[in-house]
Short mmCIF file of C-alpha atoms in Angstrom, two decimals:
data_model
loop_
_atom_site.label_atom_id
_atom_site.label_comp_id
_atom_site.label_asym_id
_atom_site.label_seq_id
_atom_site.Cartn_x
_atom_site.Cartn_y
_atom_site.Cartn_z
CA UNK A 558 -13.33 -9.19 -6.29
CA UNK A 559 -11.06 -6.32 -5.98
CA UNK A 560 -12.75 -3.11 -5.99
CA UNK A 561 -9.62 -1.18 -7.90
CA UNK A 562 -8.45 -2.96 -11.18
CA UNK A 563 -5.37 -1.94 -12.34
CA UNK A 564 -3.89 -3.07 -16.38
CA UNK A 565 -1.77 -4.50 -17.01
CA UNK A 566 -0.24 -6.30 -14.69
CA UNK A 567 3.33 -6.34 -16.13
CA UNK A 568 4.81 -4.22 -18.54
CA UNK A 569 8.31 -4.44 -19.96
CA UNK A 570 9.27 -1.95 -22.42
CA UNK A 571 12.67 -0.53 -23.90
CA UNK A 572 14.05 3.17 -22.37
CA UNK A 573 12.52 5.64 -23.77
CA UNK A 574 9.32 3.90 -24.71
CA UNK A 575 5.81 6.01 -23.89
CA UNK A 576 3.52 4.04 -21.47
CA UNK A 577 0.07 4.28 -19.66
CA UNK A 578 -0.99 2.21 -16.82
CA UNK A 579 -4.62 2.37 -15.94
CA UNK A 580 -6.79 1.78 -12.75
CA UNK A 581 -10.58 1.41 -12.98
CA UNK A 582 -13.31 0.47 -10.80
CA UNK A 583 -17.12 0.85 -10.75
CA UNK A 584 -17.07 2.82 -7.74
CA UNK A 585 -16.92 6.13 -6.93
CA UNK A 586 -13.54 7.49 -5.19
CA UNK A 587 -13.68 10.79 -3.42
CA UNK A 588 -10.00 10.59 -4.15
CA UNK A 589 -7.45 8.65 -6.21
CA UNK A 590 -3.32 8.19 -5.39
CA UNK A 591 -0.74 6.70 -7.31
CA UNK A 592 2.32 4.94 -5.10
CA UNK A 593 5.50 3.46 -6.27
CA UNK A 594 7.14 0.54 -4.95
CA UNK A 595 10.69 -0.87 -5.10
CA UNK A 596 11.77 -4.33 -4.57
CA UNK A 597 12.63 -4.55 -0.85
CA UNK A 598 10.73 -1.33 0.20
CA UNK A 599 7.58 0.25 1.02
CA UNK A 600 5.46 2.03 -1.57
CA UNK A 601 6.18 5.80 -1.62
CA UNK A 602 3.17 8.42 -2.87
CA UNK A 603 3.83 9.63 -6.19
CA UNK A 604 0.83 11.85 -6.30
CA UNK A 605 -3.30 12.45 -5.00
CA UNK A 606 -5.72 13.31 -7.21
CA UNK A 607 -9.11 14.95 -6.01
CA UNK A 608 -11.58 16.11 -9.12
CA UNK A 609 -12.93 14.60 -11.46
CA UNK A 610 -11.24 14.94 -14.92
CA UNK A 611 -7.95 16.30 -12.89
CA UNK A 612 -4.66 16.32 -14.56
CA UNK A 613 -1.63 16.56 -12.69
CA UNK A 614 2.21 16.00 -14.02
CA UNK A 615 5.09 15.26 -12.20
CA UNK A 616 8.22 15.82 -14.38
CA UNK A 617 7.71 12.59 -17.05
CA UNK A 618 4.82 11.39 -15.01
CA UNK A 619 0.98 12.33 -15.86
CA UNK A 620 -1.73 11.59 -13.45
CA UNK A 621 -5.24 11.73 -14.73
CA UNK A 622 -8.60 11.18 -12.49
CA UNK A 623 -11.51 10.09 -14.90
CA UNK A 624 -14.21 12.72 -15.25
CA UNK A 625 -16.56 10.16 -13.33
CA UNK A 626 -14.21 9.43 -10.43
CA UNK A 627 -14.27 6.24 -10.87
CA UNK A 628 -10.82 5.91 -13.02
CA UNK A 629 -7.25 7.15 -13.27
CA UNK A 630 -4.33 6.69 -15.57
CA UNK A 631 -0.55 7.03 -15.02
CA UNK A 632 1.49 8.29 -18.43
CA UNK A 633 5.11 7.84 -18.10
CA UNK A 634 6.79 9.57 -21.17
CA UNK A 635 10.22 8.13 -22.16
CA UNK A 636 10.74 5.80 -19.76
CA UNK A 637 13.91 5.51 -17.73
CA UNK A 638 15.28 2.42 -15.78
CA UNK A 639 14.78 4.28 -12.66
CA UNK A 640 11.24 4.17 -13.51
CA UNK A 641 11.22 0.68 -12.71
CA UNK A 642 9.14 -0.66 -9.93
CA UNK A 643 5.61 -1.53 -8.65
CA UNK A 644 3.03 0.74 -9.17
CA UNK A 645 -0.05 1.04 -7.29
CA UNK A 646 -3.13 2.94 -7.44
CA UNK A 647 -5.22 4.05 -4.29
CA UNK A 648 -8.54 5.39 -2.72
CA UNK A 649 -10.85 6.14 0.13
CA UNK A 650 -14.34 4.14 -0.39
CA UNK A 651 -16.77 4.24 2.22
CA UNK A 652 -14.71 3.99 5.13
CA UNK A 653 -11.88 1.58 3.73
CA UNK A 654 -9.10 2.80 2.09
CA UNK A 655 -8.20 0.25 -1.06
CA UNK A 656 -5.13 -0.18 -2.80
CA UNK A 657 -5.39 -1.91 -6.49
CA UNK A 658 -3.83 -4.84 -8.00
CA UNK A 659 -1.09 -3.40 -9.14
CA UNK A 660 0.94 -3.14 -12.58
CA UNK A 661 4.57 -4.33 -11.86
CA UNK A 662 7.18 -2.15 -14.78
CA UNK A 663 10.53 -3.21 -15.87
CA UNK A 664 12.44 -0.69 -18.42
CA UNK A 665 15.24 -2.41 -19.84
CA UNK A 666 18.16 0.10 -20.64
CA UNK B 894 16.72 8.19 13.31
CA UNK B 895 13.54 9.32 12.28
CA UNK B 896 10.56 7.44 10.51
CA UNK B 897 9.05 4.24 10.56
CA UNK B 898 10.47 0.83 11.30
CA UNK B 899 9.23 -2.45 11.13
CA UNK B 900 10.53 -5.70 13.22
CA UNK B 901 11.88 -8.40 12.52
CA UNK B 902 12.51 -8.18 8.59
CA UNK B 903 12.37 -11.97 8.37
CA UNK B 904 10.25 -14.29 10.29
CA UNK B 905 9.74 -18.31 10.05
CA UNK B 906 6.80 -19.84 12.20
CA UNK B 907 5.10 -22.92 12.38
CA UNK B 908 1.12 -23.49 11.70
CA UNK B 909 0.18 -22.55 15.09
CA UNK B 910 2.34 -20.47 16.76
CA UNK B 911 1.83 -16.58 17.74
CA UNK B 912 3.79 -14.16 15.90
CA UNK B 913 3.78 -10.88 16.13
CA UNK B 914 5.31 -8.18 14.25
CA UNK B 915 6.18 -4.88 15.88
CA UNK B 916 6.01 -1.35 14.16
CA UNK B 917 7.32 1.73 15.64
CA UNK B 918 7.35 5.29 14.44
CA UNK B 919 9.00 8.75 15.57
CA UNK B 920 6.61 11.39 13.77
CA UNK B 921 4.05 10.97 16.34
CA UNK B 922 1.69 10.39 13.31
CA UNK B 923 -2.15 9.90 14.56
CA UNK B 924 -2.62 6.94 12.34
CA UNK B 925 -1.07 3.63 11.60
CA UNK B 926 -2.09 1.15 9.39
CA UNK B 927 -1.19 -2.66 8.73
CA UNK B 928 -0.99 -4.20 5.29
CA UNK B 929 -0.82 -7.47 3.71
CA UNK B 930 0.94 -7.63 0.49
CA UNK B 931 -0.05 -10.46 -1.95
CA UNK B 932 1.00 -11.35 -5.40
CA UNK B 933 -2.77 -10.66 -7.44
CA UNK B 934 -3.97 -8.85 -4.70
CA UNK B 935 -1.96 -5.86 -4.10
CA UNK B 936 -1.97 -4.21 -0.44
CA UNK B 937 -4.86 -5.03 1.53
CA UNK B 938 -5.72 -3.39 4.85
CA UNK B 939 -5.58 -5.46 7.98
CA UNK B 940 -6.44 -3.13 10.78
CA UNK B 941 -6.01 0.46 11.58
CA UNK B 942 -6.13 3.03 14.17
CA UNK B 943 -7.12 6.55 14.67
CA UNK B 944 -5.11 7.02 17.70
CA UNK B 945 -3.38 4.93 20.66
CA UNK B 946 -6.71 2.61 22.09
CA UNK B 947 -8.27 2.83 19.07
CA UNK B 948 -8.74 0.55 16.35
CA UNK B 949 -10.82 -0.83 13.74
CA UNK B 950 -10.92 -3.21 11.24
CA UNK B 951 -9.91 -3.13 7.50
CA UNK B 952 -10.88 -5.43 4.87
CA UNK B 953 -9.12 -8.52 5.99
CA UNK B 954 -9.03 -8.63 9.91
CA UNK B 955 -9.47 -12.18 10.80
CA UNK B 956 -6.91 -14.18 12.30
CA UNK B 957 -4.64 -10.87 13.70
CA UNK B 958 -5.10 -8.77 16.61
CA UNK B 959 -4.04 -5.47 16.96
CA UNK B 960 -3.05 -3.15 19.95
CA UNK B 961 -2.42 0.76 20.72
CA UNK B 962 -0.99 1.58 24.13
CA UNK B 963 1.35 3.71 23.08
CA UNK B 964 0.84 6.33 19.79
CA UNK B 965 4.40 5.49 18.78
CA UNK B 966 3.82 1.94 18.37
CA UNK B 967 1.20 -0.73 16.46
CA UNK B 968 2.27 -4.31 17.28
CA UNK B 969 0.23 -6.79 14.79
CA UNK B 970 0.09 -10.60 16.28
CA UNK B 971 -1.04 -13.53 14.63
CA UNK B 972 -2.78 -15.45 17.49
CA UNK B 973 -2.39 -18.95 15.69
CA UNK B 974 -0.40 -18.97 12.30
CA UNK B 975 -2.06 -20.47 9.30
CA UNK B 976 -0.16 -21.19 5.88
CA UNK B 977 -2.35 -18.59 4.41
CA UNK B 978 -0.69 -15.66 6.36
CA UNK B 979 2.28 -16.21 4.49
CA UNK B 980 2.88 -12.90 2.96
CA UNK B 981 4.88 -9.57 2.79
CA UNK B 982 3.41 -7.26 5.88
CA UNK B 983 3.79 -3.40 6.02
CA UNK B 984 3.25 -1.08 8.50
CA UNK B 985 2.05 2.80 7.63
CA UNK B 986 1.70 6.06 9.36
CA UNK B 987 -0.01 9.50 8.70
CA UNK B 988 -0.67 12.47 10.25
CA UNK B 989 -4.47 12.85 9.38
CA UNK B 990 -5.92 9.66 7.93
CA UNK B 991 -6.15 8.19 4.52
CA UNK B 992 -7.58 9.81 0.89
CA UNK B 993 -5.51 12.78 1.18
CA UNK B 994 -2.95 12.09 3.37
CA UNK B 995 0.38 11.44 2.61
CA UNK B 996 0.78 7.25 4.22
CA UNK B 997 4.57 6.46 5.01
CA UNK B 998 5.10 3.18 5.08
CA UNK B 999 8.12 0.79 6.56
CA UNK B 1000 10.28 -1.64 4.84
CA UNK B 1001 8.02 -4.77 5.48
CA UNK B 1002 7.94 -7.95 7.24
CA UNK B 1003 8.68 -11.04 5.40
CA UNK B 1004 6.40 -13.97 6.62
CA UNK B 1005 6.90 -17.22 6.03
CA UNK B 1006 4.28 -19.47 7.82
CA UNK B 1007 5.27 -23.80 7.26
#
């Protein structure tokens, strides 16, 4: 059972399309971060959330950290191809840190 | 060059044999981590440490063995290879833990066990 769920788990939409990608669990994170991964590489942080109902935005990218703590949600508005990639969802429970399942992107020019 | 770098890229093994995977970073980062990567699974932590001769276990230790001698470096062996350690392994650093920390991670380890 993995403690982050992430939906869904592929997503293939035209440029410019509006997406959200969402991570939920039935725990409580003190914290939430969103990675991106590219074929052949490492993720790379895209952004931390910390409170409950946070918002943050990073140009076309909106992070939001459910009011409970227990959820987040990654809006990508008008997508590029460069958006492409893996993206991943994070957090600190207990003493483990937990990465979800994933929702793997394509945006096809 | 600075960063984090993770050796070999590729590996074959046999059922069996010991691997192990080196990982080696130049920001004299505090913590390292060691991932699994699995289609349906997403990252899942092997083992970590804190700081060189200490470690701990993450959510899916058995089988691997982890050492710290040096802070710089985090080899990850695989004492006898099993079929289900096939899988993409990365290696992450960061100055002050996990949460709110930034992680870096390498470029991954291929593993194909046969």
């Amino acid at each position: 059972t993995q403690l982050l769920e992430q939906s869904p788990q592929f997503l293939s939409i035209q440029e410019g399309e509006n997406l959200t990608v969402y991570c939920n669990s039935s725990s409580v994170f003190s914290s939430l971060q969103w990675y991106r991964q590219e074929p052949g590489e490492g993720p790379v942080l895209l952004v931390t959330v910390v409170t409950g109902g946070e918002v943050k935005k990073l140009k076309r990218l909106t992070f939001q950290f459910g009011d409970a703590r227990k959820d987040s949600s990654l809006h990508i508005t008008a997508a590029q191809p460069g958006d492409t990639g893996l993206y991943l969802c994070a957090g600190v429970f207990g003493n483990q840190f937990y990465f979800g399942t994933g929702t793997s992107l394509t945006v096809i020019p | 060059d600075a960063g984090i770098t993770q050796s070999p890229r590729y590996k074959i093994t046999e059922t069996g044999r010991q691997v192990t995977l080196m990982c080696h970073q130049t920001w004299s980062h505090s913590y390292m981590f060691w991932y699994r990567q699995d289609l349906g699974h997403g990252l899942r932590l092997i083992y970590y440490s804190a700081a060189a001769d200490i470690t701990d276990k993450g959510e899916v230790p058995d089988g691997y063995v982890v050492s710290r001698s040096k802070t710089e470096n985090f080899p990850l062996t695989l004492e006898s290879a099993t079929r289900s350690q096939t899988s993409v392994y990365f290696c992450a650093s960061s100055d002050l833990g996990v949460g709110l920390e930034t992680q870096y991670f390498g470029p991954g380890t291929r593993l194909l066990v046969l």
